[in-house]
């Protein structure tokens, strides 16, 4: 996608509207058919706005990506969180520390954001009121990812060959350091994709995460292989 911030927002929302399923229901009280998206469009729009506003525009490899999966949507933007912040900070009230203050001010004046620093909390509230699983933020050296879930069972994930081989190699209770997995598979995929491998296995119940930062370890659970 190319263009200024407003074009990017419009293009991203059009992409999601084209790829997100619409659920049709008939209410017993009125017998009228009502249509609803499997994801709240308000939450998707906020996620995209956050990615545009907080993206790192300086790097040659900077960017923004939207990935649609059967059970989730991921919105990624280049750029790290403020120093000392962890992804869990985004789930609580927090001060506004915009990476691009001028851009954020323009978005605010155009009415595209209600209050600078409140977007993540609005996403949480919208998903909660829609009775969807809690959104998840993750961060690594490449950028920040927002994951929104549609409530489908995560155990139905279609695993890739790397994930299948990893599960076959690990015994119940065996530990795995992320850096070891990155080292073993670094020639096959980017670190962001390898990190996603581990996150999906954890979401599916095959791995359990212990520790934070450099001390992070994944432990093979007793969940049966898919």
PDB file of C-alpha atoms in Angstrom:
ATOM      1  CA  UNK A   1       0.000   0.000   0.000  1.00  0.00           C
ATOM      2  CA  UNK A   2       1.272   3.456  -0.922  1.00  0.00           C
ATOM      3  CA  UNK A   3       0.053   6.958  -0.157  1.00  0.00           C
ATOM      4  CA  UNK A   4      -0.365   9.353   2.741  1.00  0.00           C
ATOM      5  CA  UNK A   5      -1.777   8.337   6.119  1.00  0.00           C
ATOM      6  CA  UNK A   6      -5.414   8.823   5.111  1.00  0.00           C
ATOM      7  CA  UNK A   7      -4.978   6.752   1.939  1.00  0.00           C
ATOM      8  CA  UNK A   8      -3.303   4.000   3.966  1.00  0.00           C
ATOM      9  CA  UNK A   9      -6.201   3.921   6.414  1.00  0.00           C
ATOM     10  CA  UNK A  10      -8.790   3.711   3.625  1.00  0.00           C
ATOM     11  CA  UNK A  11      -6.852   1.020   1.737  1.00  0.00           C
ATOM     12  CA  UNK A  12      -6.285  -1.071   4.861  1.00  0.00           C
ATOM     13  CA  UNK A  13      -9.939  -0.901   5.900  1.00  0.00           C
ATOM     14  CA  UNK A  14     -11.065  -1.835   2.394  1.00  0.00           C
ATOM     15  CA  UNK A  15      -8.713  -4.824   2.460  1.00  0.00           C
ATOM     16  CA  UNK A  16     -10.163  -5.996   5.772  1.00  0.00           C
ATOM     17  CA  UNK A  17     -13.752  -5.461   4.664  1.00  0.00           C
ATOM     18  CA  UNK A  18     -13.002  -7.639   1.642  1.00  0.00           C
ATOM     19  CA  UNK A  19     -11.415 -10.433   3.705  1.00  0.00           C
ATOM     20  CA  UNK A  20     -13.298 -10.481   7.013  1.00  0.00           C
ATOM     21  CA  UNK A  21     -16.355 -12.717   7.139  1.00  0.00           C
ATOM     22  CA  UNK A  22     -19.797 -11.265   7.782  1.00  0.00           C
ATOM     23  CA  UNK A  23     -22.036 -13.333  10.047  1.00  0.00           C
ATOM     24  CA  UNK A  24     -25.780 -13.260   9.414  1.00  0.00           C
ATOM     25  CA  UNK A  25     -28.208 -13.997  12.269  1.00  0.00           C
ATOM     26  CA  UNK A  26     -31.979 -14.014  12.681  1.00  0.00           C
ATOM     27  CA  UNK A  27     -33.164 -12.672  16.045  1.00  0.00           C
ATOM     28  CA  UNK A  28     -36.039 -14.538  17.695  1.00  0.00           C
ATOM     29  CA  UNK A  29     -37.680 -11.327  18.879  1.00  0.00           C
ATOM     30  CA  UNK A  30     -38.015  -9.567  15.532  1.00  0.00           C
ATOM     31  CA  UNK A  31     -37.273 -12.368  13.040  1.00  0.00           C
ATOM     32  CA  UNK A  32     -35.110  -9.859  11.199  1.00  0.00           C
ATOM     33  CA  UNK A  33     -31.822 -10.910   9.682  1.00  0.00           C
ATOM     34  CA  UNK A  34     -28.910  -8.942  11.095  1.00  0.00           C
ATOM     35  CA  UNK A  35     -25.391  -8.902   9.737  1.00  0.00           C
ATOM     36  CA  UNK A  36     -22.262  -8.446  11.813  1.00  0.00           C
ATOM     37  CA  UNK A  37     -18.550  -8.745  11.115  1.00  0.00           C
ATOM     38  CA  UNK A  38     -16.661 -11.507  12.938  1.00  0.00           C
ATOM     39  CA  UNK A  39     -14.325  -8.731  14.146  1.00  0.00           C
ATOM     40  CA  UNK A  40     -15.471  -5.320  15.424  1.00  0.00           C
ATOM     41  CA  UNK A  41     -14.562  -2.839  12.688  1.00  0.00           C
ATOM     42  CA  UNK A  42     -13.983  -0.198  15.366  1.00  0.00           C
ATOM     43  CA  UNK A  43     -11.212  -2.333  16.879  1.00  0.00           C
ATOM     44  CA  UNK A  44      -9.658  -3.014  13.472  1.00  0.00           C
ATOM     45  CA  UNK A  45      -9.725   0.681  12.612  1.00  0.00           C
ATOM     46  CA  UNK A  46      -8.093   1.607  15.930  1.00  0.00           C
ATOM     47  CA  UNK A  47      -5.420  -1.025  15.383  1.00  0.00           C
ATOM     48  CA  UNK A  48      -4.629   0.329  11.936  1.00  0.00           C
ATOM     49  CA  UNK A  49      -4.568   3.918  13.178  1.00  0.00           C
ATOM     50  CA  UNK A  50      -2.143   2.948  15.944  1.00  0.00           C
ATOM     51  CA  UNK A  51       0.105   1.197  13.424  1.00  0.00           C
ATOM     52  CA  UNK A  52       0.129   4.253  11.146  1.00  0.00           C
ATOM     53  CA  UNK A  53       0.681   6.691  14.007  1.00  0.00           C
ATOM     54  CA  UNK A  54       3.440   4.775  15.810  1.00  0.00           C
ATOM     55  CA  UNK A  55       5.268   3.230  12.873  1.00  0.00           C
ATOM     56  CA  UNK A  56       8.986   3.927  12.521  1.00  0.00           C
ATOM     57  CA  UNK A  57       9.249   5.793   9.212  1.00  0.00           C
ATOM     58  CA  UNK A  58      13.036   6.268   9.333  1.00  0.00           C
ATOM     59  CA  UNK A  59      14.332   2.797   8.478  1.00  0.00           C
ATOM     60  CA  UNK A  60      14.644   1.579   4.895  1.00  0.00           C
ATOM     61  CA  UNK A  61      12.897  -1.638   5.950  1.00  0.00           C
ATOM     62  CA  UNK A  62      10.175   0.091   7.947  1.00  0.00           C
ATOM     63  CA  UNK A  63       6.593  -0.678   7.150  1.00  0.00           C
ATOM     64  CA  UNK A  64       3.218  -1.984   8.179  1.00  0.00           C
ATOM     65  CA  UNK A  65       1.587  -5.345   7.512  1.00  0.00           C
ATOM     66  CA  UNK A  66      -1.868  -6.878   7.944  1.00  0.00           C
ATOM     67  CA  UNK A  67      -2.182 -10.672   8.028  1.00  0.00           C
ATOM     68  CA  UNK A  68      -5.544 -12.480   8.033  1.00  0.00           C
ATOM     69  CA  UNK A  69      -5.721 -16.036   9.410  1.00  0.00           C
ATOM     70  CA  UNK A  70      -8.700 -18.342  10.035  1.00  0.00           C
ATOM     71  CA  UNK A  71      -8.843 -17.492  13.736  1.00  0.00           C
ATOM     72  CA  UNK A  72      -7.055 -14.141  14.054  1.00  0.00           C
ATOM     73  CA  UNK A  73      -5.865 -10.937  12.408  1.00  0.00           C
ATOM     74  CA  UNK A  74      -2.394  -9.508  12.986  1.00  0.00           C
ATOM     75  CA  UNK A  75      -1.535  -5.837  12.480  1.00  0.00           C
ATOM     76  CA  UNK A  76       2.206  -5.166  12.574  1.00  0.00           C
ATOM     77  CA  UNK A  77       4.180  -1.941  12.389  1.00  0.00           C
ATOM     78  CA  UNK A  78       7.898  -1.341  12.465  1.00  0.00           C
ATOM     79  CA  UNK A  79       9.267   0.479  15.495  1.00  0.00           C
ATOM     80  CA  UNK A  80       9.834  -0.530  19.085  1.00  0.00           C
ATOM     81  CA  UNK A  81       7.822   0.361  22.157  1.00  0.00           C
ATOM     82  CA  UNK A  82       9.064   3.281  24.278  1.00  0.00           C
ATOM     83  CA  UNK A  83      12.126   2.406  26.341  1.00  0.00           C
ATOM     84  CA  UNK A  84      11.222   0.448  29.447  1.00  0.00           C
ATOM     85  CA  UNK A  85       7.762  -0.500  28.183  1.00  0.00           C
ATOM     86  CA  UNK A  86       6.477  -4.053  27.767  1.00  0.00           C
ATOM     87  CA  UNK A  87       3.442  -5.097  25.692  1.00  0.00           C
ATOM     88  CA  UNK A  88       1.401  -5.563  28.882  1.00  0.00           C
ATOM     89  CA  UNK A  89       1.652  -1.802  29.466  1.00  0.00           C
ATOM     90  CA  UNK A  90      -0.654  -1.260  26.494  1.00  0.00           C
ATOM     91  CA  UNK A  91      -3.460  -3.119  28.283  1.00  0.00           C
ATOM     92  CA  UNK A  92      -3.487  -0.608  31.140  1.00  0.00           C
ATOM     93  CA  UNK A  93      -4.003   3.163  31.284  1.00  0.00           C
ATOM     94  CA  UNK A  94      -0.737   4.700  30.127  1.00  0.00           C
ATOM     95  CA  UNK A  95       0.691   8.081  29.173  1.00  0.00           C
ATOM     96  CA  UNK A  96       0.851   9.107  25.552  1.00  0.00           C
ATOM     97  CA  UNK A  97       4.366   8.761  24.108  1.00  0.00           C
ATOM     98  CA  UNK A  98       3.842   9.107  20.341  1.00  0.00           C
ATOM     99  CA  UNK A  99       6.727   8.207  18.058  1.00  0.00           C
ATOM    100  CA  UNK A 100       5.438  10.724  15.492  1.00  0.00           C
ATOM    101  CA  UNK A 101       3.872  13.574  17.500  1.00  0.00           C
ATOM    102  CA  UNK A 102       3.119  15.794  14.494  1.00  0.00           C
ATOM    103  CA  UNK A 103       1.334  12.975  12.677  1.00  0.00           C
ATOM    104  CA  UNK A 104      -0.609  12.042  15.813  1.00  0.00           C
ATOM    105  CA  UNK A 105      -1.712  15.647  16.224  1.00  0.00           C
ATOM    106  CA  UNK A 106      -2.962  15.770  12.621  1.00  0.00           C
ATOM    107  CA  UNK A 107      -4.898  12.532  13.126  1.00  0.00           C
ATOM    108  CA  UNK A 108      -6.394  13.957  16.302  1.00  0.00           C
ATOM    109  CA  UNK A 109      -7.408  17.223  14.619  1.00  0.00           C
ATOM    110  CA  UNK A 110      -8.984  15.291  11.739  1.00  0.00           C
ATOM    111  CA  UNK A 111     -11.077  13.351  14.254  1.00  0.00           C
ATOM    112  CA  UNK A 112      -9.485   9.995  13.414  1.00  0.00           C
ATOM    113  CA  UNK A 113      -8.373   9.461  17.016  1.00  0.00           C
ATOM    114  CA  UNK A 114     -10.445  10.580  19.986  1.00  0.00           C
ATOM    115  CA  UNK A 115      -7.733  10.993  22.575  1.00  0.00           C
ATOM    116  CA  UNK A 116      -4.045  10.347  22.038  1.00  0.00           C
ATOM    117  CA  UNK A 117      -2.943   7.370  24.139  1.00  0.00           C
ATOM    118  CA  UNK A 118      -6.409   5.800  24.497  1.00  0.00           C
ATOM    119  CA  UNK A 119      -6.509   3.614  21.372  1.00  0.00           C
ATOM    120  CA  UNK A 120      -5.323   0.354  22.938  1.00  0.00           C
ATOM    121  CA  UNK A 121      -7.839   0.624  25.775  1.00  0.00           C
ATOM    122  CA  UNK A 122     -10.626   1.239  23.272  1.00  0.00           C
ATOM    123  CA  UNK A 123      -9.632  -1.911  21.381  1.00  0.00           C
ATOM    124  CA  UNK A 124      -9.803  -3.913  24.613  1.00  0.00           C
ATOM    125  CA  UNK A 125     -13.203  -2.515  25.539  1.00  0.00           C
ATOM    126  CA  UNK A 126     -14.727  -3.106  22.098  1.00  0.00           C
ATOM    127  CA  UNK A 127     -13.534  -6.726  22.016  1.00  0.00           C
ATOM    128  CA  UNK A 128     -14.760  -7.308  25.559  1.00  0.00           C
ATOM    129  CA  UNK A 129     -18.206  -5.903  24.767  1.00  0.00           C
ATOM    130  CA  UNK A 130     -18.302  -8.086  21.635  1.00  0.00           C
ATOM    131  CA  UNK A 131     -17.522 -11.142  23.813  1.00  0.00           C
ATOM    132  CA  UNK A 132     -14.322 -11.889  21.921  1.00  0.00           C
ATOM    133  CA  UNK A 133     -11.014 -13.115  23.393  1.00  0.00           C
ATOM    134  CA  UNK A 134      -8.684 -10.481  24.787  1.00  0.00           C
ATOM    135  CA  UNK A 135      -6.448  -8.935  22.097  1.00  0.00           C
ATOM    136  CA  UNK A 136      -2.719  -9.492  22.456  1.00  0.00           C
ATOM    137  CA  UNK A 137       0.205  -7.161  21.834  1.00  0.00           C
ATOM    138  CA  UNK A 138       3.709  -8.494  21.275  1.00  0.00           C
ATOM    139  CA  UNK A 139       6.986  -6.755  20.548  1.00  0.00           C
ATOM    140  CA  UNK A 140      10.397  -7.721  19.216  1.00  0.00           C
ATOM    141  CA  UNK A 141      13.336  -6.011  17.549  1.00  0.00           C
ATOM    142  CA  UNK A 142      11.399  -5.604  14.295  1.00  0.00           C
ATOM    143  CA  UNK A 143       8.277  -3.925  15.634  1.00  0.00           C
ATOM    144  CA  UNK A 144       4.962  -4.276  17.447  1.00  0.00           C
ATOM    145  CA  UNK A 145       2.149  -6.685  16.579  1.00  0.00           C
ATOM    146  CA  UNK A 146      -1.504  -6.477  17.595  1.00  0.00           C
ATOM    147  CA  UNK A 147      -3.370  -9.792  17.382  1.00  0.00           C
ATOM    148  CA  UNK A 148      -7.172  -9.836  17.359  1.00  0.00           C
ATOM    149  CA  UNK A 149      -9.014 -13.150  17.773  1.00  0.00           C
ATOM    150  CA  UNK A 150     -12.429 -14.098  16.429  1.00  0.00           C
ATOM    151  CA  UNK A 151     -13.138 -16.750  19.052  1.00  0.00           C
ATOM    152  CA  UNK A 152     -12.579 -19.841  16.910  1.00  0.00           C
ATOM    153  CA  UNK A 153     -10.787 -22.712  18.728  1.00  0.00           C
ATOM    154  CA  UNK A 154      -7.050 -22.121  18.512  1.00  0.00           C
ATOM    155  CA  UNK A 155      -6.402 -25.859  18.555  1.00  0.00           C
ATOM    156  CA  UNK A 156      -7.654 -25.995  14.955  1.00  0.00           C
ATOM    157  CA  UNK A 157      -4.585 -24.127  13.698  1.00  0.00           C
ATOM    158  CA  UNK A 158      -3.032 -25.426  10.498  1.00  0.00           C
ATOM    159  CA  UNK A 159       0.608 -25.909  11.454  1.00  0.00           C
ATOM    160  CA  UNK A 160       3.448 -25.367   9.018  1.00  0.00           C
ATOM    161  CA  UNK A 161       6.251 -27.856   8.440  1.00  0.00           C
ATOM    162  CA  UNK A 162       8.632 -26.107  10.858  1.00  0.00           C
ATOM    163  CA  UNK A 163       6.076 -26.298  13.668  1.00  0.00           C
ATOM    164  CA  UNK A 164       5.299 -29.967  12.992  1.00  0.00           C
ATOM    165  CA  UNK A 165       8.999 -30.869  13.022  1.00  0.00           C
ATOM    166  CA  UNK A 166       9.515 -28.940  16.257  1.00  0.00           C
ATOM    167  CA  UNK A 167       6.660 -30.772  18.011  1.00  0.00           C
ATOM    168  CA  UNK A 168       8.022 -34.097  16.776  1.00  0.00           C
ATOM    169  CA  UNK A 169      11.448 -33.241  18.198  1.00  0.00           C
ATOM    170  CA  UNK A 170      10.286 -32.124  21.658  1.00  0.00           C
ATOM    171  CA  UNK A 171       9.350 -34.491  24.467  1.00  0.00           C
ATOM    172  CA  UNK A 172       6.798 -33.524  27.120  1.00  0.00           C
ATOM    173  CA  UNK A 173       8.466 -31.190  29.604  1.00  0.00           C
ATOM    174  CA  UNK A 174      11.423 -30.455  27.327  1.00  0.00           C
ATOM    175  CA  UNK A 175      12.562 -26.831  27.260  1.00  0.00           C
ATOM    176  CA  UNK A 176      13.393 -24.664  24.260  1.00  0.00           C
ATOM    177  CA  UNK A 177      15.095 -21.282  24.166  1.00  0.00           C
ATOM    178  CA  UNK A 178      13.770 -19.011  21.397  1.00  0.00           C
ATOM    179  CA  UNK A 179      17.310 -18.116  20.346  1.00  0.00           C
ATOM    180  CA  UNK A 180      18.072 -21.811  19.765  1.00  0.00           C
ATOM    181  CA  UNK A 181      15.042 -22.123  17.495  1.00  0.00           C
ATOM    182  CA  UNK A 182      16.032 -18.946  15.632  1.00  0.00           C
ATOM    183  CA  UNK A 183      19.558 -20.308  15.197  1.00  0.00           C
ATOM    184  CA  UNK A 184      18.334 -23.655  13.882  1.00  0.00           C
ATOM    185  CA  UNK A 185      15.793 -22.204  11.466  1.00  0.00           C
ATOM    186  CA  UNK A 186      17.254 -18.791  10.692  1.00  0.00           C
ATOM    187  CA  UNK A 187      17.986 -19.684   7.090  1.00  0.00           C
ATOM    188  CA  UNK A 188      14.383 -20.659   6.383  1.00  0.00           C
ATOM    189  CA  UNK A 189      12.362 -17.674   7.580  1.00  0.00           C
ATOM    190  CA  UNK A 190      12.640 -14.262   9.215  1.00  0.00           C
ATOM    191  CA  UNK A 191      12.810 -13.975  12.993  1.00  0.00           C
ATOM    192  CA  UNK A 192       9.322 -12.470  12.990  1.00  0.00           C
ATOM    193  CA  UNK A 193       7.913 -15.578  11.277  1.00  0.00           C
ATOM    194  CA  UNK A 194       9.861 -17.872  13.606  1.00  0.00           C
ATOM    195  CA  UNK A 195       8.546 -15.995  16.614  1.00  0.00           C
ATOM    196  CA  UNK A 196       5.049 -16.436  15.197  1.00  0.00           C
ATOM    197  CA  UNK A 197       5.707 -20.192  14.978  1.00  0.00           C
ATOM    198  CA  UNK A 198       6.291 -20.294  18.732  1.00  0.00           C
ATOM    199  CA  UNK A 199       3.386 -17.978  19.537  1.00  0.00           C
ATOM    200  CA  UNK A 200       0.973 -20.140  17.548  1.00  0.00           C
ATOM    201  CA  UNK A 201       2.184 -23.325  19.226  1.00  0.00           C
ATOM    202  CA  UNK A 202       1.698 -21.645  22.589  1.00  0.00           C
ATOM    203  CA  UNK A 203      -1.777 -20.444  21.600  1.00  0.00           C
ATOM    204  CA  UNK A 204      -2.678 -23.957  20.485  1.00  0.00           C
ATOM    205  CA  UNK A 205      -1.650 -25.361  23.861  1.00  0.00           C
ATOM    206  CA  UNK A 206       1.448 -27.278  22.720  1.00  0.00           C
ATOM    207  CA  UNK A 207       3.977 -24.922  24.326  1.00  0.00           C
ATOM    208  CA  UNK A 208       3.983 -23.033  27.612  1.00  0.00           C
ATOM    209  CA  UNK A 209       5.968 -19.821  27.983  1.00  0.00           C
ATOM    210  CA  UNK A 210       8.073 -19.105  31.064  1.00  0.00           C
ATOM    211  CA  UNK A 211      10.116 -15.996  31.862  1.00  0.00           C
ATOM    212  CA  UNK A 212      10.598 -12.734  30.003  1.00  0.00           C
ATOM    213  CA  UNK A 213      13.192 -11.191  27.728  1.00  0.00           C
ATOM    214  CA  UNK A 214      16.499 -13.111  27.449  1.00  0.00           C
ATOM    215  CA  UNK A 215      15.311 -15.622  30.069  1.00  0.00           C
ATOM    216  CA  UNK A 216      12.248 -16.645  28.030  1.00  0.00           C
ATOM    217  CA  UNK A 217      11.826 -20.410  27.734  1.00  0.00           C
ATOM    218  CA  UNK A 218       9.147 -22.509  26.040  1.00  0.00           C
ATOM    219  CA  UNK A 219       8.182 -25.846  27.587  1.00  0.00           C
ATOM    220  CA  UNK A 220       6.480 -28.664  25.687  1.00  0.00           C
ATOM    221  CA  UNK A 221       3.148 -29.464  27.306  1.00  0.00           C
ATOM    222  CA  UNK A 222       1.452 -32.853  27.340  1.00  0.00           C
ATOM    223  CA  UNK A 223      -1.036 -31.738  24.684  1.00  0.00           C
ATOM    224  CA  UNK A 224      -1.241 -34.421  21.979  1.00  0.00           C
ATOM    225  CA  UNK A 225       0.322 -33.741  18.621  1.00  0.00           C
ATOM    226  CA  UNK A 226      -2.139 -32.511  15.980  1.00  0.00           C
TER     227      UNK A 226
END
